[in-house]
CSV table of C-alpha atoms in Angstrom, one decimal:
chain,number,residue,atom,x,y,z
A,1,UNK,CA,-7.5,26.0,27.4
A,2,UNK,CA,-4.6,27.3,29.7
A,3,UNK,CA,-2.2,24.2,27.5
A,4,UNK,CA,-4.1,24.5,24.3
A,5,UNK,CA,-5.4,27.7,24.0
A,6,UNK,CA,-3.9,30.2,24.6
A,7,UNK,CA,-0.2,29.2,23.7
A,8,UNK,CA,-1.8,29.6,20.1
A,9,UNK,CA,-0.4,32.5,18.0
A,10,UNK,CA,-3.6,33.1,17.0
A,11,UNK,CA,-4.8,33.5,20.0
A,12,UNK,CA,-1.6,35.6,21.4
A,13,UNK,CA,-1.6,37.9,18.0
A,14,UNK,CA,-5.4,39.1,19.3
A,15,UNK,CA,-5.1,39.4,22.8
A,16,UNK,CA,-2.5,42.1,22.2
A,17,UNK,CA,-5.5,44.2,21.4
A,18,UNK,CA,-7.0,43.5,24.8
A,19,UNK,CA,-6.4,43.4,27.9
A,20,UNK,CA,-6.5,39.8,29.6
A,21,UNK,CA,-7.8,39.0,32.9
A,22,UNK,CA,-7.9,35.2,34.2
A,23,UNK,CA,-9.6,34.6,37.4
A,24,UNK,CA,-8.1,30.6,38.7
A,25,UNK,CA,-9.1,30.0,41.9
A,26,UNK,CA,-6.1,27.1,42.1
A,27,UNK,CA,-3.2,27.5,43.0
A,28,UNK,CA,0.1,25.5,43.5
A,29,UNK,CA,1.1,25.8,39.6
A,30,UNK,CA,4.1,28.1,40.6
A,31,UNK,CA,7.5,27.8,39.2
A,32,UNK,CA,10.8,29.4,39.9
A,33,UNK,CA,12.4,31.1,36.7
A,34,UNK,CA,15.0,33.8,35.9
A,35,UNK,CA,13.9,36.9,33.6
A,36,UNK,CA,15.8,39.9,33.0
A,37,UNK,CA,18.4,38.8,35.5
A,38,UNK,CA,15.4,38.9,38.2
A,39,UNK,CA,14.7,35.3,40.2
A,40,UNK,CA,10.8,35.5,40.2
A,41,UNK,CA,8.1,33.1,41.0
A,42,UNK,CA,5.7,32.3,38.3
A,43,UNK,CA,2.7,30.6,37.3
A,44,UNK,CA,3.6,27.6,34.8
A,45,UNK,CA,-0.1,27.9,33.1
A,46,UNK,CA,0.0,31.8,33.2
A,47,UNK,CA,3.6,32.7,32.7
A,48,UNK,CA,3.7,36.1,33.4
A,49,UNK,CA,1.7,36.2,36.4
A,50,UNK,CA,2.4,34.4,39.9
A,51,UNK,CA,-0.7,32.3,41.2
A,52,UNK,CA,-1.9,34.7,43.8
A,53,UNK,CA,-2.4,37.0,40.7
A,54,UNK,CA,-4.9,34.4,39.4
A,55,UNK,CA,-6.1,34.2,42.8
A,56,UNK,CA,-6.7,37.1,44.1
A,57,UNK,CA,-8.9,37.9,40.3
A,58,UNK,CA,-11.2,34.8,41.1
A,59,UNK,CA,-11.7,36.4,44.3
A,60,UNK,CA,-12.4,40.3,43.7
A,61,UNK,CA,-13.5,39.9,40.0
A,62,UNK,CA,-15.3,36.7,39.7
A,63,UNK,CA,-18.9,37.8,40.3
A,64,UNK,CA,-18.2,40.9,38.4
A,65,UNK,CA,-20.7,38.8,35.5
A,66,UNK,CA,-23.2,37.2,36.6
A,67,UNK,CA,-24.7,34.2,35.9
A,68,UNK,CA,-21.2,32.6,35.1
A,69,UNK,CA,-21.6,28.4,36.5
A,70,UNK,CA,-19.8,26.5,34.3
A,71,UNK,CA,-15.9,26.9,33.3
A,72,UNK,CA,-14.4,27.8,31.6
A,73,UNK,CA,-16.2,30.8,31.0
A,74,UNK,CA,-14.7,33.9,28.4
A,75,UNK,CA,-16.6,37.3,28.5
A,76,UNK,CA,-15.7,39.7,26.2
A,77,UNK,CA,-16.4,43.5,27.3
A,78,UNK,CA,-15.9,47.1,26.7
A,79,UNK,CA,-13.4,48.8,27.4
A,80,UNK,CA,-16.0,50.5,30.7
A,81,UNK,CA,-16.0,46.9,31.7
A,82,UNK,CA,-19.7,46.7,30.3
A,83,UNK,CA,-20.1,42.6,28.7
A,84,UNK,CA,-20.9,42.8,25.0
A,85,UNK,CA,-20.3,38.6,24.5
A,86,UNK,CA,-20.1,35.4,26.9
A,87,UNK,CA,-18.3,32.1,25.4
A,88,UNK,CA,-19.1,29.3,27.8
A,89,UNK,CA,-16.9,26.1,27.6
A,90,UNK,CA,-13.8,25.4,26.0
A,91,UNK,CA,-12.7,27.0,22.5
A,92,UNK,CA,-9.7,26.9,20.3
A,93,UNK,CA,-7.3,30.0,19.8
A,94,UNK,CA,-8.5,30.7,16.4
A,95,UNK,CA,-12.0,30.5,17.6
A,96,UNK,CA,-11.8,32.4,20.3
A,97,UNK,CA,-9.5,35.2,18.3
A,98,UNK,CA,-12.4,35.5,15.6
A,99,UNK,CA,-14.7,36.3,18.6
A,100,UNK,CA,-12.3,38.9,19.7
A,101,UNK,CA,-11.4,40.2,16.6
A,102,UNK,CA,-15.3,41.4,15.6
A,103,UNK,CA,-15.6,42.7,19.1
A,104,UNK,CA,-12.8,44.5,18.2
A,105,UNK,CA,-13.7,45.8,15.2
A,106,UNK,CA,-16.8,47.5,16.8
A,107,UNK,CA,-14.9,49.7,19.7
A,108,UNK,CA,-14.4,53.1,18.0
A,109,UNK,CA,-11.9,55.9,18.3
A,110,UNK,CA,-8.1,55.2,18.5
A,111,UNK,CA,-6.8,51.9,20.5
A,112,UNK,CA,-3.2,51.0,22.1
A,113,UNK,CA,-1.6,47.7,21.1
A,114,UNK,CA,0.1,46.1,23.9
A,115,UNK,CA,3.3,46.2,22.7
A,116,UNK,CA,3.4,49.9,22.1
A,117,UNK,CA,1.6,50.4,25.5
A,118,UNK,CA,4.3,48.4,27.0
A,119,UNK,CA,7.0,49.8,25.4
A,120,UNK,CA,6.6,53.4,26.2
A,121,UNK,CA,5.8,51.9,30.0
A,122,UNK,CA,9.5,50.9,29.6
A,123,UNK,CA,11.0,54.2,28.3
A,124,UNK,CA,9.2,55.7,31.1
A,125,UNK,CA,10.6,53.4,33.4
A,126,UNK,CA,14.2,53.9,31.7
A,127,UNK,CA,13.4,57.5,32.4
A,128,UNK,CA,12.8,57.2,36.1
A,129,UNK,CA,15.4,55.0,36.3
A,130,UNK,CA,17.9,57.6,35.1
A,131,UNK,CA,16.5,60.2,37.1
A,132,UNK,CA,16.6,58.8,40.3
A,133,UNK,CA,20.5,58.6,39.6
A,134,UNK,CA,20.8,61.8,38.6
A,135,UNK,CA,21.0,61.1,35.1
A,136,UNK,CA,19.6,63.8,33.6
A,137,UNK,CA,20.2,63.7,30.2
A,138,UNK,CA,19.3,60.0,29.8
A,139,UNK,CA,16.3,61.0,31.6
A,140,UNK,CA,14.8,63.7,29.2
A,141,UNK,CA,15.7,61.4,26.1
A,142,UNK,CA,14.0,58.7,27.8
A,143,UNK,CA,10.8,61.3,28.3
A,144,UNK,CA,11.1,63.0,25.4
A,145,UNK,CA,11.1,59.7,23.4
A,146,UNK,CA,7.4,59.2,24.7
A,147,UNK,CA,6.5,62.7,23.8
A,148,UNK,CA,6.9,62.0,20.4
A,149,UNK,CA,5.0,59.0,20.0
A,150,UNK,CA,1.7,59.8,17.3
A,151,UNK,CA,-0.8,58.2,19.5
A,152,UNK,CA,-2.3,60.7,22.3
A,153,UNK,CA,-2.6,58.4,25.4
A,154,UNK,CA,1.2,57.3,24.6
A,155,UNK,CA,2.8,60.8,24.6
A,156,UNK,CA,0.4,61.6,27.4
A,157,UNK,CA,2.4,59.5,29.2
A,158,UNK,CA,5.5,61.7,29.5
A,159,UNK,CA,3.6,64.6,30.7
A,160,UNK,CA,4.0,64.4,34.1
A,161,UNK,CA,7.5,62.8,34.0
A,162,UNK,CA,8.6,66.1,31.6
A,163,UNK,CA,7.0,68.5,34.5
A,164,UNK,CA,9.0,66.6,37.3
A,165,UNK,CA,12.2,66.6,35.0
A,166,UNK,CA,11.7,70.4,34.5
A,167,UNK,CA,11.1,71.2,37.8
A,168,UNK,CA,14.6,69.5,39.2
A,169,UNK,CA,16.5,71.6,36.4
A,170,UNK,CA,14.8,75.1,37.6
A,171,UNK,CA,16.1,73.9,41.1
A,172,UNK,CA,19.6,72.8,40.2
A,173,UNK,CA,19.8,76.5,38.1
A,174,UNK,CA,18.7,78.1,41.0
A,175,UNK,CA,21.7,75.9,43.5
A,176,UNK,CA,23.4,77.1,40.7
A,177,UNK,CA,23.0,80.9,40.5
A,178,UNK,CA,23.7,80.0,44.5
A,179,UNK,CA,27.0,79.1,43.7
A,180,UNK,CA,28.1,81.7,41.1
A,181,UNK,CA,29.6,84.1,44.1
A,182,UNK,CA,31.4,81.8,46.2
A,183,UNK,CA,32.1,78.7,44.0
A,184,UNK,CA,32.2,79.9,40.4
A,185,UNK,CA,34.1,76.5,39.1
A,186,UNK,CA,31.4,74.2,41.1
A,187,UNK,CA,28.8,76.4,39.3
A,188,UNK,CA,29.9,76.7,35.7
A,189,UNK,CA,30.1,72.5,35.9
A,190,UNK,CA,26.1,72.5,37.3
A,191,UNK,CA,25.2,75.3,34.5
A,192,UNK,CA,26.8,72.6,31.8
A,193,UNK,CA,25.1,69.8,33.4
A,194,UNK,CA,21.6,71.7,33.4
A,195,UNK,CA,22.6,73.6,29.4
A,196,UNK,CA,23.1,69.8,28.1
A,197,UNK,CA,20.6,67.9,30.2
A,198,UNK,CA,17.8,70.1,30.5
A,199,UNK,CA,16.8,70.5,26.7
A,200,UNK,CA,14.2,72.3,25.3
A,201,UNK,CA,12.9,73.7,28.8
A,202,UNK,CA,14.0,77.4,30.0
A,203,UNK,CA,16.5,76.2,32.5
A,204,UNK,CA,18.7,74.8,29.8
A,205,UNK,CA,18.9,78.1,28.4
A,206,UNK,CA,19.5,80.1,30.7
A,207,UNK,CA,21.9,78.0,32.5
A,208,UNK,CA,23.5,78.5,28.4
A,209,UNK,CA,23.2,81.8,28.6
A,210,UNK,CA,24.9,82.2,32.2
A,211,UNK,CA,27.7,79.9,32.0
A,212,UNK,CA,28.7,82.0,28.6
A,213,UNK,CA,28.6,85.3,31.0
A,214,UNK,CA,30.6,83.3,33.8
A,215,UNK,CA,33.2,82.6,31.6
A,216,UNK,CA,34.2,86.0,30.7
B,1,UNK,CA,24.7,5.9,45.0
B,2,UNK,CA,27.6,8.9,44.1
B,3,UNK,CA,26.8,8.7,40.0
B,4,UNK,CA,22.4,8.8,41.3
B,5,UNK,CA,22.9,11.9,43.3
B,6,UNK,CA,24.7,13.3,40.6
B,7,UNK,CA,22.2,12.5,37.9
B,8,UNK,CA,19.5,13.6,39.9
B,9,UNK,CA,21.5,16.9,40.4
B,10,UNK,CA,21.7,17.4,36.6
B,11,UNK,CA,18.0,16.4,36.2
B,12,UNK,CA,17.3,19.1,38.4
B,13,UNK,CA,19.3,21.7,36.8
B,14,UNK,CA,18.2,21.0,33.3
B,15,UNK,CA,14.5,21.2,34.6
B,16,UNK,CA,15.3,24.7,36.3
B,17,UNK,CA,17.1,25.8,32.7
B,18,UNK,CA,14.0,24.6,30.7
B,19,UNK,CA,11.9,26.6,33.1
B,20,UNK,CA,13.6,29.5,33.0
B,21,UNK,CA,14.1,29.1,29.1
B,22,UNK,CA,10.2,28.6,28.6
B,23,UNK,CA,9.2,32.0,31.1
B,24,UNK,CA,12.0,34.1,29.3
B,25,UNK,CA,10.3,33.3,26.0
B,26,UNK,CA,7.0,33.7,27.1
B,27,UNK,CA,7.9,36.5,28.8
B,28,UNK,CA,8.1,38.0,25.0
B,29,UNK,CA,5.6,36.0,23.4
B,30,UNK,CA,3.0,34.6,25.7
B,31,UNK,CA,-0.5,36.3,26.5
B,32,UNK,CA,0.1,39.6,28.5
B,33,UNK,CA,-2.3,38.4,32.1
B,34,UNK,CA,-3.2,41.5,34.2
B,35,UNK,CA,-2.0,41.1,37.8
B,36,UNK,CA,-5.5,42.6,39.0
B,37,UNK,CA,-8.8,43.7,38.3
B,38,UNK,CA,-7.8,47.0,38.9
B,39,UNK,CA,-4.8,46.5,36.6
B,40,UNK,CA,-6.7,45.5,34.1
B,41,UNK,CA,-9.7,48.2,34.4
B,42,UNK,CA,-7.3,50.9,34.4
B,43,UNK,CA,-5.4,49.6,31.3
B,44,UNK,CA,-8.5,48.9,29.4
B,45,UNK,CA,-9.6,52.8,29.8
B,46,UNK,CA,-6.2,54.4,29.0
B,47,UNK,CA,-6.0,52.2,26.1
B,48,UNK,CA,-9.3,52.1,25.1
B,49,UNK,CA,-9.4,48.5,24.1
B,50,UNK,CA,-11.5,45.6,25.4
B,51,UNK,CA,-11.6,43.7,28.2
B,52,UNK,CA,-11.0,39.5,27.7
B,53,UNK,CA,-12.2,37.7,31.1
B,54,UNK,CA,-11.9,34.4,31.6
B,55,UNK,CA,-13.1,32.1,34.0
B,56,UNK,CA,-11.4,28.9,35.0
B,57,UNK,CA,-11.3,25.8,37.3
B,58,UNK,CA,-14.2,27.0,40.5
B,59,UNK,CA,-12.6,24.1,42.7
């Protein structure tokens, strides 16, 4: 299945509605490849995952269903974990994405695709990013990005980064009200950094609202 | 013996671009594996979507 399977588009466009778990208890498939600029080791039947991935699943998550003897095996379960369908032996991509399609179809309230999951992972990660180099701005368009998103457990994802971000501006005003006395021009550039970077939170402002009274 | 080494050299690198090539893109487009159980449990909740488990190849 691992050459046939699930290389099908069929198969890929469903399982972007899931997540995927493969438990291989070989290893030895690994391959050296560059992505994103990144040498990583990876496993030439499961791209994006090394072998000790697979490994290490066959080993903590392979009795998690039991019963399973012959492979391969597919279970398809809530989202709790709980198994609502077992497809034992091999099937083709479309079969198997019409399986997981009417699962699907029966898990209600609202679901994340992959791709959107992923991609406000990677503003996150854009955000941190920026933050850790001081890049405040960047940061807080990064977060504030995610914020914005329409689905709840998206924009929930910016919630703690936002309360992190807010909490360095409040301490970069205060090591700026610090400075006001002794080095006013040091100062009035941290109350500009924190007026422009620090949008919509309280800092912003009143770093706006003190660099206007420094400058009389 | 010179032009063998040199082919094999080649060979090599062609395989490694290929490689590389063939991750990149399924990087992108290939199935999105969890890198644990616990990945994949965690994911599953916070997205509230289901779980696909698959079995393979038990030595």
């Amino acid at each position: 299945m691992e050459s046939s399977t699930y290389p099908d588009k069929k198969f890929i466009e469903a399982s972007r509605n899931w997540v995927n778990v493969v438990c291989h208890n070989e290893g030895g498939h690994e391959v050296d490849a560059v992505i994103a600029g990144k040498k990583v080791s990876v496993c030439s039947r499961y791209w994006n995952i090394p072998c000790s991935a697979h490994q290490a699943c066959y080993k903590s998550a392979r009795s998690k269903y039991e019963g399973i003897s012959g492979v391969p095996c597919t279970v398809l379960a809530s989202p709790d974990g709980k198994e609502i369908e077992r497809l034992a032996g091999n099937r083709s991509g479309s079969e198997l994405a019409k399986s997981m399609e009417k699962v699907f179809a029966g898990i209600p309230a609202e679901k994340i695709g992959a791709v959107e999951w992923r991609g406000a992972q990677k503003l996150v990660a854009e955000g941190d990013a920026a933050f850790e180099k001081g890049e405040w701005k960047k940061a807080n368009e990064a977060y504030v990005k995610v914020s914005k998103l329409t689905k709840k457990a998206l924009k929930e994802q910016s919630a703690e980064p936002l309360k992190k971000l807010e909490a360095k501006g409040n301490e970069l005003l205060e090591e700026a009200k610090g400075k006001l006395e002794s080095e006013k021009d040091a100062a009035k550039k941290l109350l500009k950094l924190i007026a422009e970077g620090f949008k919509p939170f309280g800092c912003a402002k009143t770093a706006a609202d003190l660099l206007k009274e420094a400058g009389k | 013996m010179k032009v063998f080494a040199f082919a094999a050299v080649l060979g090599a690198a062609v395989l490694c671009a290929a490689q590389d090539k063939k991750a990149k893109a399924y990087d992108q487009d290939g199935v999105y594996w969890a890198s644990s159980w616990e990945e994949a449990t965690q994911e599953a909740t916070a997205r509230n979507v289901p779980i696909h488990f698959t079995v393979h190849k038990d030595n």
